[in-house]
PDB file of C-alpha atoms in Angstrom:
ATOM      1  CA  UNK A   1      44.075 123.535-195.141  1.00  0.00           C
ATOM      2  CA  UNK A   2      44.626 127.372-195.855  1.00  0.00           C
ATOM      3  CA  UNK A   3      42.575 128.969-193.467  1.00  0.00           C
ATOM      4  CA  UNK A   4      43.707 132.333-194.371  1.00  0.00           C
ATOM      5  CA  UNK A   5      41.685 131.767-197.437  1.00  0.00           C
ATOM      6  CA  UNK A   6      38.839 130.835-195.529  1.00  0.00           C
ATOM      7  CA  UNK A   7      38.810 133.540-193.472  1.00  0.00           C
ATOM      8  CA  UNK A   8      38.897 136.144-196.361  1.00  0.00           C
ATOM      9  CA  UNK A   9      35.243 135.910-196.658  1.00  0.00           C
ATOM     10  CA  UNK A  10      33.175 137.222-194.130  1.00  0.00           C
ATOM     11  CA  UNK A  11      29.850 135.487-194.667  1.00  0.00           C
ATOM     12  CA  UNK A  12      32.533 132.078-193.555  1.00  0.00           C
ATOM     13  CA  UNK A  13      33.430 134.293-190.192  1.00  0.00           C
ATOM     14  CA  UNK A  14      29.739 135.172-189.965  1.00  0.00           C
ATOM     15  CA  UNK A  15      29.242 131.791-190.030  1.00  0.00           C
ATOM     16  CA  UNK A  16      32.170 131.122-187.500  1.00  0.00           C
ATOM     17  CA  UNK A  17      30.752 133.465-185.486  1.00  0.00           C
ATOM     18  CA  UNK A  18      27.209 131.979-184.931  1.00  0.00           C
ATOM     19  CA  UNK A  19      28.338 128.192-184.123  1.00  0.00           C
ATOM     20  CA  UNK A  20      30.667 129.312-181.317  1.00  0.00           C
ATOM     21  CA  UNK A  21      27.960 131.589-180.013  1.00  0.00           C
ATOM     22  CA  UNK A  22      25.186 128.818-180.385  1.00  0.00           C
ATOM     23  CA  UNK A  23      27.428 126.167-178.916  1.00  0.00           C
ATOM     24  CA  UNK A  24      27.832 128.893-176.075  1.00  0.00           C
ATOM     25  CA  UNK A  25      24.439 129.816-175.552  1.00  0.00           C
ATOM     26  CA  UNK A  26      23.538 126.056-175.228  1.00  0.00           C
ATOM     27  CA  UNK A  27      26.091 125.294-172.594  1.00  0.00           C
ATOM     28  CA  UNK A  28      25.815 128.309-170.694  1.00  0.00           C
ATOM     29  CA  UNK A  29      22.674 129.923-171.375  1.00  0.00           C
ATOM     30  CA  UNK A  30      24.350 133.322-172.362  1.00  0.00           C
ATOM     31  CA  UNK A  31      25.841 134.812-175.861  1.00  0.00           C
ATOM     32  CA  UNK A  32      29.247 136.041-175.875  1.00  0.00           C
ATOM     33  CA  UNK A  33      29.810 140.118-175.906  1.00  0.00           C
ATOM     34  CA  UNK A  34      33.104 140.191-178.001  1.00  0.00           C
ATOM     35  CA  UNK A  35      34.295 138.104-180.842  1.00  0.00           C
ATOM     36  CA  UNK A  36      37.285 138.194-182.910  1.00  0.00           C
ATOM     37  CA  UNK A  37      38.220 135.630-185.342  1.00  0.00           C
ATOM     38  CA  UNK A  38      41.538 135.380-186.901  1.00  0.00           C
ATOM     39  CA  UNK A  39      43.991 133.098-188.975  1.00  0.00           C
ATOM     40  CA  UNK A  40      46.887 131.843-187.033  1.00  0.00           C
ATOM     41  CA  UNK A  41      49.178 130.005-189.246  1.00  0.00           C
ATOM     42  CA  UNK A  42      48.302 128.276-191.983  1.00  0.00           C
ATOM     43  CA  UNK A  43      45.848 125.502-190.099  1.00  0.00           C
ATOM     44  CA  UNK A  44      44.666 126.899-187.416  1.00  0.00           C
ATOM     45  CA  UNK A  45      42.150 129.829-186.471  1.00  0.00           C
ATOM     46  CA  UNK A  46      41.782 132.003-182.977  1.00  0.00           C
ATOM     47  CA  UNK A  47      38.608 133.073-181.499  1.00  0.00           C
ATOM     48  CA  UNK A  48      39.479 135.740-178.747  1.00  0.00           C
ATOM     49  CA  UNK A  49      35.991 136.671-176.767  1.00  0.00           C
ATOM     50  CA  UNK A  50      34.603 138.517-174.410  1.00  0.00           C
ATOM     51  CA  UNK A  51      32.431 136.428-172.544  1.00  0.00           C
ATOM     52  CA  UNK A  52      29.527 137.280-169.722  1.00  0.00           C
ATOM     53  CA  UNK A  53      30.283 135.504-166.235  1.00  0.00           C
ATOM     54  CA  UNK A  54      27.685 132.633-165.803  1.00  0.00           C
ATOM     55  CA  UNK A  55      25.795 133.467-162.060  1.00  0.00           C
ATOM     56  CA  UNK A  56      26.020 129.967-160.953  1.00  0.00           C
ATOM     57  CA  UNK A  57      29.891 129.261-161.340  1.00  0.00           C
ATOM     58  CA  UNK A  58      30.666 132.636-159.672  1.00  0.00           C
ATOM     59  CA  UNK A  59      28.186 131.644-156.432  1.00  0.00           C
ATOM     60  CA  UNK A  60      30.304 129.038-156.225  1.00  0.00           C
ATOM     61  CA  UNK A  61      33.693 130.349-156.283  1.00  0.00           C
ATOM     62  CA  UNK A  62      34.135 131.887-152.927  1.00  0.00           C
ATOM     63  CA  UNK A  63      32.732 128.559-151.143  1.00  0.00           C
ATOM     64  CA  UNK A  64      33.265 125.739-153.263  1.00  0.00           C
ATOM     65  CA  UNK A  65      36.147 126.544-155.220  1.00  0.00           C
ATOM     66  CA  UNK A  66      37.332 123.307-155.990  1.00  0.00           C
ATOM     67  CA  UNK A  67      33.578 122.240-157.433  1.00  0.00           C
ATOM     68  CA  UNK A  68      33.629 125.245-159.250  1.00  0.00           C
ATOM     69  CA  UNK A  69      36.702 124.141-160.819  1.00  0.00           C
ATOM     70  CA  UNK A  70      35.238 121.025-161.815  1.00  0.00           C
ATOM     71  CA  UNK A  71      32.375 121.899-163.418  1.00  0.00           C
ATOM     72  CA  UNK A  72      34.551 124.668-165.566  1.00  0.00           C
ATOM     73  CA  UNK A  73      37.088 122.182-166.569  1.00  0.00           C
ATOM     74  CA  UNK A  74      33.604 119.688-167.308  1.00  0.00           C
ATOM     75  CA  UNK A  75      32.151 122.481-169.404  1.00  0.00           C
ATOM     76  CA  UNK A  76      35.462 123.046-171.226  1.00  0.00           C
ATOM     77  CA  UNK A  77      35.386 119.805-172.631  1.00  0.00           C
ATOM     78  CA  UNK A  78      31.672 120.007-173.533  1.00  0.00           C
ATOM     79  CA  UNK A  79      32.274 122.973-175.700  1.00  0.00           C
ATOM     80  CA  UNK A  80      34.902 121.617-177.169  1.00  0.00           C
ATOM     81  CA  UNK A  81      33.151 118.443-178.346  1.00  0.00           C
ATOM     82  CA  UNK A  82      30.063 120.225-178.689  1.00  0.00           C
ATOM     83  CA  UNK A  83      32.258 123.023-181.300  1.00  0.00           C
ATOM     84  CA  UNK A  84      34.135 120.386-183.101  1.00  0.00           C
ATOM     85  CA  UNK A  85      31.534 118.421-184.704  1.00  0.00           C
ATOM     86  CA  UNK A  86      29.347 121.648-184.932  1.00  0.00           C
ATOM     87  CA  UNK A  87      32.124 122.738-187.467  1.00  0.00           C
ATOM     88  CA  UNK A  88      32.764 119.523-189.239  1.00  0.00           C
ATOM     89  CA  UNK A  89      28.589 118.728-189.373  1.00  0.00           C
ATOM     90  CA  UNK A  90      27.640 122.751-190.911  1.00  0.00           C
ATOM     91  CA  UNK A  91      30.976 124.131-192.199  1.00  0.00           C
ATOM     92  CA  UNK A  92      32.932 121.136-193.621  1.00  0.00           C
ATOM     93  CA  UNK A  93      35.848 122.257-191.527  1.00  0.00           C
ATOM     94  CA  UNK A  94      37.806 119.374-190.566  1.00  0.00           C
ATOM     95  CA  UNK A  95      38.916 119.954-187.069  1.00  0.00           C
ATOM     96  CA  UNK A  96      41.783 118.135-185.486  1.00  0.00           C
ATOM     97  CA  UNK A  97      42.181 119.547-182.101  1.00  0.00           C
ATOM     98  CA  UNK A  98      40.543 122.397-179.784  1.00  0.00           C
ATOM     99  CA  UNK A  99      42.469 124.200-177.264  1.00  0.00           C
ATOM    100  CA  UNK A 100      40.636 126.633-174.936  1.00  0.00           C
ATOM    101  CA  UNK A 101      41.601 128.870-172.402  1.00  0.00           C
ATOM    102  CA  UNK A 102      39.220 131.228-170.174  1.00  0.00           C
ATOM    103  CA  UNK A 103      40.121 133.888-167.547  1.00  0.00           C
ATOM    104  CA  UNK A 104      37.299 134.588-164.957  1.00  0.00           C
ATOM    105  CA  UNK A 105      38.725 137.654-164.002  1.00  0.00           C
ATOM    106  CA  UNK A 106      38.654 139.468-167.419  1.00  0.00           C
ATOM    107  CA  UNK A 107      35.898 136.892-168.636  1.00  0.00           C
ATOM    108  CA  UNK A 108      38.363 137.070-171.846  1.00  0.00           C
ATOM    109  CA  UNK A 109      38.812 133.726-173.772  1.00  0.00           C
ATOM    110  CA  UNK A 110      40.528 131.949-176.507  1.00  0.00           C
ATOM    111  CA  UNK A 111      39.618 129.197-178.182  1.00  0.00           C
ATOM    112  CA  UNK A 112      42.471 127.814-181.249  1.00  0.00           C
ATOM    113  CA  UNK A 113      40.761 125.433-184.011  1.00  0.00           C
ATOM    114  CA  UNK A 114      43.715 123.093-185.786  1.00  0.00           C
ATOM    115  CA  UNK A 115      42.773 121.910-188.986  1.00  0.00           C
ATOM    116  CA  UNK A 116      43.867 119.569-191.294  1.00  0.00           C
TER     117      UNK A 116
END
């Protein structure tokens, strides 16, 4: 799939946009601040964002950093099957594999769709 094609109409980011903040907002109760959406390559699309620090992960960073670790890595790969069918079930987009990254000290993220 051509997703440079794709993204050349904005109402399809718009839409882009809103199921990666709703899958957000379910899993951690906060919207995203930032959000840029871009074509890279010919199958695959990058979300860089600017996310808000959830309260609860960073109380337990200082003592329970290995928990906290946990529960990130857990909620990684909640979004990512959350986002996935979101995007096949209200875009169409078929989706073959989600890779997400997320720096707590920035609170900058990416997040690379592969499609077929």
């Amino acid at each position: 799939m051509m997703v440079n094609s794709l993204l050349s109409s904005n109402e399809f980011k718009k839409r882009l946009s809103r199921c990666y903040n709703e899958v957000h907002r379910e899993l951690y109760g906060v919207g995203v601040t930032q959000l840029r959406i871009d074509a890279a390559g010919e199958s695959m699309i990058l979300f860089l964002v600017k996310h808000q620090r959830v309260t609860a992960l960073r109380a337990l960073e200082e003592n329970y950093p290995e928990l906290k670790q946990s529960v990130d890595a857990a909620l990684h790969q909640e979004f990512k099957r959350i986002f996935r069918k979101k995007l096949a079930d209200e875009l169409d987009l078929p989706v073959t594999g989600v890779l997400r990254d997320y720096d707590p000290g920035t609170g900058w993220a990416s997040t690379i769709i592969i499609s077929e």
